[in-house]
mmCIF file of C-alpha atoms in Angstrom:
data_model
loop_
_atom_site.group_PDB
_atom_site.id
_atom_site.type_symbol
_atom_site.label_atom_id
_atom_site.label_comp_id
_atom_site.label_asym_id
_atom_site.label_seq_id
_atom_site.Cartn_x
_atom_site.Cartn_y
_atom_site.Cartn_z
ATOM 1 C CA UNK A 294 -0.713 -7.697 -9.192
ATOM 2 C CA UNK A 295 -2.448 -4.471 -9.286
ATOM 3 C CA UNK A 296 -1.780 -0.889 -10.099
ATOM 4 C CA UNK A 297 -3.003 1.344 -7.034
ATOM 5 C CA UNK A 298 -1.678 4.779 -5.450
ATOM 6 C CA UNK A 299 -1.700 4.503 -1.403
ATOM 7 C CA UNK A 300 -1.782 7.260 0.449
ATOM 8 C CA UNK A 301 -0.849 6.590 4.211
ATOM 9 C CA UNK A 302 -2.150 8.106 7.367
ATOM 10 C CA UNK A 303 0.911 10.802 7.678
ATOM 11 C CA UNK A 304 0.303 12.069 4.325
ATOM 12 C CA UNK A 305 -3.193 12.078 4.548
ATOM 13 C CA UNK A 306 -2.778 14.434 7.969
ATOM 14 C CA UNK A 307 0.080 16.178 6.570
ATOM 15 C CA UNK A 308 -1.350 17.058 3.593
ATOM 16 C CA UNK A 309 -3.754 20.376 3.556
ATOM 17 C CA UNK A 310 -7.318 20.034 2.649
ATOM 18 C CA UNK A 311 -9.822 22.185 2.315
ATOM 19 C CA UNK A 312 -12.851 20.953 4.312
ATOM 20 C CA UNK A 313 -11.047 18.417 5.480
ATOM 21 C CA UNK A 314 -12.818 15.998 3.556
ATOM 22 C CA UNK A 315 -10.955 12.782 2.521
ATOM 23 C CA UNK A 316 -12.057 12.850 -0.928
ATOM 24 C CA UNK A 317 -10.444 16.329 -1.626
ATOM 25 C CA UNK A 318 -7.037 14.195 -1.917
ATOM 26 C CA UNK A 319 -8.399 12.256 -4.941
ATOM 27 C CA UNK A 320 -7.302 14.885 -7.043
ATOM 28 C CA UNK A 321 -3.740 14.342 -6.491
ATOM 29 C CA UNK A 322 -3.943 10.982 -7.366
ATOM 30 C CA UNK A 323 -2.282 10.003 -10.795
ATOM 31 C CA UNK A 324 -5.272 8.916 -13.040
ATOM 32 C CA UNK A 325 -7.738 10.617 -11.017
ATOM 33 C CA UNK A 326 -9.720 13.423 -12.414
ATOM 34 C CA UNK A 327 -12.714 15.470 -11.062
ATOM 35 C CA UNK A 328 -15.621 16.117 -12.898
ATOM 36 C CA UNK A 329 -16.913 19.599 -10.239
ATOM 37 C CA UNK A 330 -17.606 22.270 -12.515
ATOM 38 C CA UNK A 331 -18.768 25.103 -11.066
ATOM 39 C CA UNK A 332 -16.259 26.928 -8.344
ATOM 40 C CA UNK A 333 -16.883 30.348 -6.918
ATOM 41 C CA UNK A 334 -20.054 31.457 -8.276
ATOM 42 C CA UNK A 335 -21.657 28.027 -8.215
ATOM 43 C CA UNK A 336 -21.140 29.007 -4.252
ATOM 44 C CA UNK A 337 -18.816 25.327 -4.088
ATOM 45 C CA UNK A 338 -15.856 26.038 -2.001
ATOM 46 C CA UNK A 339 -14.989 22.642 -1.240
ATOM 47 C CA UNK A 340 -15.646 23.006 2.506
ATOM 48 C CA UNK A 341 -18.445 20.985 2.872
ATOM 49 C CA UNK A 342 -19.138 17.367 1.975
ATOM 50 C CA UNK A 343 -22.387 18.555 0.026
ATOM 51 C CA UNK A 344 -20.549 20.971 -1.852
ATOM 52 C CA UNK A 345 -19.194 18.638 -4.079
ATOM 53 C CA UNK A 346 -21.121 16.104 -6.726
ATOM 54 C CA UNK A 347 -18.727 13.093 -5.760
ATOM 55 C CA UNK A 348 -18.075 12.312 -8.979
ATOM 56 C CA UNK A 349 -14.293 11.602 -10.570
ATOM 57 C CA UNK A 350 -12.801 9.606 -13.672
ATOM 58 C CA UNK A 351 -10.708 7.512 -12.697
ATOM 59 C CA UNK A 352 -8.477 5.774 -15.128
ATOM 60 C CA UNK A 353 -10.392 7.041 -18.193
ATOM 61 C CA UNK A 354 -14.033 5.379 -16.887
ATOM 62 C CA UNK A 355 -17.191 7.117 -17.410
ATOM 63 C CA UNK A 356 -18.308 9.557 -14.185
ATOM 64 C CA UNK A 357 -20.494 7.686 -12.012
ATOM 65 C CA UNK A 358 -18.893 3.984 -12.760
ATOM 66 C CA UNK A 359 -16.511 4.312 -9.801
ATOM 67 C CA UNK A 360 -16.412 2.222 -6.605
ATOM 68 C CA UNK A 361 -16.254 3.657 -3.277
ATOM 69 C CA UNK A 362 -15.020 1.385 -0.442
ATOM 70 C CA UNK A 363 -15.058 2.414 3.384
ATOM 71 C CA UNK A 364 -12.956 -0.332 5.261
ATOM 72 C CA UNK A 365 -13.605 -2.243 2.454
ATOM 73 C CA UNK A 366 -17.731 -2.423 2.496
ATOM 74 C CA UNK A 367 -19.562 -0.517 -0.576
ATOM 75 C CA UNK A 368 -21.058 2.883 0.363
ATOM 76 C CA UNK A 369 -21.189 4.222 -2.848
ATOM 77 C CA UNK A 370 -24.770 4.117 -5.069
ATOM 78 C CA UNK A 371 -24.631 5.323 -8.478
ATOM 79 C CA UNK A 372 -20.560 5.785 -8.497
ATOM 80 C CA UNK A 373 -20.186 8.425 -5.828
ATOM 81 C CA UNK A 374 -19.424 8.649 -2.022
ATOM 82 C CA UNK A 375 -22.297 8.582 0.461
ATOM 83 C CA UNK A 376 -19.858 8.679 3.609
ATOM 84 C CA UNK A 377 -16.608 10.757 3.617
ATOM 85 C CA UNK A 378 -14.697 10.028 6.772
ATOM 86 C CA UNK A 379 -12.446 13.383 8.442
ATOM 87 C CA UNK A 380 -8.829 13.511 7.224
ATOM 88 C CA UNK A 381 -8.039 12.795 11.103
ATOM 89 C CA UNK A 382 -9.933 9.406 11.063
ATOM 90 C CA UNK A 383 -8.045 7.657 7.877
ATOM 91 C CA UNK A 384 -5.623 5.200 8.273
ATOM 92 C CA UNK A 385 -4.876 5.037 4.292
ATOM 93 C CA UNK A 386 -6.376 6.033 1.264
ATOM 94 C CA UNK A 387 -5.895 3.947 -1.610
ATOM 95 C CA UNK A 388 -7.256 4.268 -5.257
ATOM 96 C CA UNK A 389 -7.322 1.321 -7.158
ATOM 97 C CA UNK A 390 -6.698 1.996 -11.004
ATOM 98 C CA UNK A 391 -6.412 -0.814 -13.281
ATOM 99 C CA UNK A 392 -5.797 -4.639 -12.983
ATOM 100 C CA UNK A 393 -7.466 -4.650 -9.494
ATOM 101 C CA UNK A 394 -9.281 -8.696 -8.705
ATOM 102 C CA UNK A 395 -12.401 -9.753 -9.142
ATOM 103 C CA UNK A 396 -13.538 -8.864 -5.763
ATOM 104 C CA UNK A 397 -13.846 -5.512 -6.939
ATOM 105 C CA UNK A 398 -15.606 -5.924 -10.136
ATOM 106 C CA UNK A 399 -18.776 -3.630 -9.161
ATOM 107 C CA UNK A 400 -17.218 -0.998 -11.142
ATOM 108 C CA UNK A 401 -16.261 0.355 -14.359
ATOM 109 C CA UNK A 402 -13.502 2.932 -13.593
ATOM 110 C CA UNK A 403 -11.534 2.879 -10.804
ATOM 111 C CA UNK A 404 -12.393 1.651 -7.103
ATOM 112 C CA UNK A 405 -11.407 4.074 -3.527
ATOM 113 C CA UNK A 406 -11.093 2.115 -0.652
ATOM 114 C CA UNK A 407 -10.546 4.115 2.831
ATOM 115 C CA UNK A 408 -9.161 2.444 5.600
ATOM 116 C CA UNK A 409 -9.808 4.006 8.816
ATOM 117 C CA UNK A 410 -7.501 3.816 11.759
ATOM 118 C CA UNK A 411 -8.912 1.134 14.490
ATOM 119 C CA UNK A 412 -9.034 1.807 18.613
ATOM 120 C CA UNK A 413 -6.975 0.035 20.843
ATOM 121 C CA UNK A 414 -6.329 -0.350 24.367
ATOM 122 C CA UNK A 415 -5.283 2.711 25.462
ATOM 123 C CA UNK A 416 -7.359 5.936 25.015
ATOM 124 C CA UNK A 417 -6.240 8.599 22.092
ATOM 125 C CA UNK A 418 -7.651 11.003 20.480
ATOM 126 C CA UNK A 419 -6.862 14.655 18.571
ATOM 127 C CA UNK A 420 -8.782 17.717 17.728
ATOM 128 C CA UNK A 421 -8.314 20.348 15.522
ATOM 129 C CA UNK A 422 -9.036 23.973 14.341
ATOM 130 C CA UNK A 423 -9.342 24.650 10.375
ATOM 131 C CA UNK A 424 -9.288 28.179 9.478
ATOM 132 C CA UNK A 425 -10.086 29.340 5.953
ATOM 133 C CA UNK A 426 -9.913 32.666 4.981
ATOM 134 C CA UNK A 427 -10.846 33.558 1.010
ATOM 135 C CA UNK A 428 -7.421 36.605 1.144
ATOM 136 C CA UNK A 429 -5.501 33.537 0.885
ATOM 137 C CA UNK A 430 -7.284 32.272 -2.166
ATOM 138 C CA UNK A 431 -7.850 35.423 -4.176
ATOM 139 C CA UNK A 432 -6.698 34.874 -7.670
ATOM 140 C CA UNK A 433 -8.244 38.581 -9.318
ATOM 141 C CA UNK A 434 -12.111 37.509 -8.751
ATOM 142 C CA UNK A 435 -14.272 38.171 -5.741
ATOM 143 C CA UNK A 436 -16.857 36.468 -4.868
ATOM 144 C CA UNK A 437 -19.827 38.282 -2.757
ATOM 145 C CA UNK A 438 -20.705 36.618 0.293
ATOM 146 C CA UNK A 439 -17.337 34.548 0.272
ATOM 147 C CA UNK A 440 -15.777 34.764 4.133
ATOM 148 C CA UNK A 441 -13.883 33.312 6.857
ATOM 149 C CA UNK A 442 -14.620 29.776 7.891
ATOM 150 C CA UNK A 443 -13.482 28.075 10.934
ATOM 151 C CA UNK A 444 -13.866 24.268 11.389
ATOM 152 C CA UNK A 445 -13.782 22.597 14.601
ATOM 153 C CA UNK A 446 -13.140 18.626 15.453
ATOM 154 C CA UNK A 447 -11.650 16.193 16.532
ATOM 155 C CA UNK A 448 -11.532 12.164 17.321
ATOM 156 C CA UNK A 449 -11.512 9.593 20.013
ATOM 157 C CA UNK A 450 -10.673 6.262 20.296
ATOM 158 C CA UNK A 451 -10.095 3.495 23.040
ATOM 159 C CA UNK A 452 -11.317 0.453 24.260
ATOM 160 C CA UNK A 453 -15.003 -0.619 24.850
ATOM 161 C CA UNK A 454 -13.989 -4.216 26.326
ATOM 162 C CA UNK A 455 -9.706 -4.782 26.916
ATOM 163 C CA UNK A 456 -8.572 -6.446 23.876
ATOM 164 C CA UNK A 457 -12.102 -7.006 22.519
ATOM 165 C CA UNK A 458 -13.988 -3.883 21.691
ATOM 166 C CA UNK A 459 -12.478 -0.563 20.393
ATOM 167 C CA UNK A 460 -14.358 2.935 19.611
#
């Protein structure tokens, strides 16, 4: 028995992100707290994957003792992510809190395994637009040279070999 929080692939696409970055949804997470300090005037707006240090608690651990799993191989270094998949390419995001086994001892807080959604025979894919516009975020403080963002992307998947190989 363990105490996790999942977060499947409809929630994880339903849910809006800033960025678009997979990690933005730790915050949500019961437990889960992120240690990003500056906002606005630190220029972080979340929209980028370098924007942010990487760094949570998670269950009351130390920042920078967390795991971070991607299909369940390590790519995290000194407690934060090195790889953060697109929102479109998870299949579930689940944090892993307390009482997890002993496969995932290489951490002292919490571990974050990502699960990303596998090919199959027939070809798929999606794209997207993300606009971002700072009107919508205006809480009394501008910020000078804050503007309009618009990400593009998408994803692809299908078989390399029938039944064998999948991108």
């Amino acid at each position: 028995a363990n105490r996790s929080q999942p977060l499947e692939e409809r929630k994880v696409q339903s849910l809006p992100v800033i960025g678009r970055t997979a990690y933005n949804l730790l915050s949500i997470m019961p437990g889960v707290l992120s240690t990003q300090e500056q906002f606005g005037a630190g220029l972080y707006t979340g929209l980028h994957n370098w924007d942010e240090n990487g760094k949570f608690v998670i269950n009351g651990g130390l920042p920078g003792t967390n795991q971070f799993l991607l299909n369940g191989a390590p790519i995290s270094l000194t407690g934060t992510w090195q790889i953060s998949p697109s929102v479109d390419a998870v299949q579930e995001l689940r944090v892993l809190t307390n009482n997890y086994d002993a496969q995932f001892g290489r951490t002292g807080g919490g571990t974050v395994n990502i699960t990303l959604r596998s090919g199959g025979n027939a070809w798929h894919g999606s794209i997207f637009e993300y606009f971002h516009n700072p009107l919508f975020d205006y809480n009394g403080i501008r910020i000078a040279g804050n503007q309009s963002t618009h990400q593009f992307g998408g994803t692809l998947g299908g078989p390399l070999r029938k039944d064998q190989d999948f991108l």
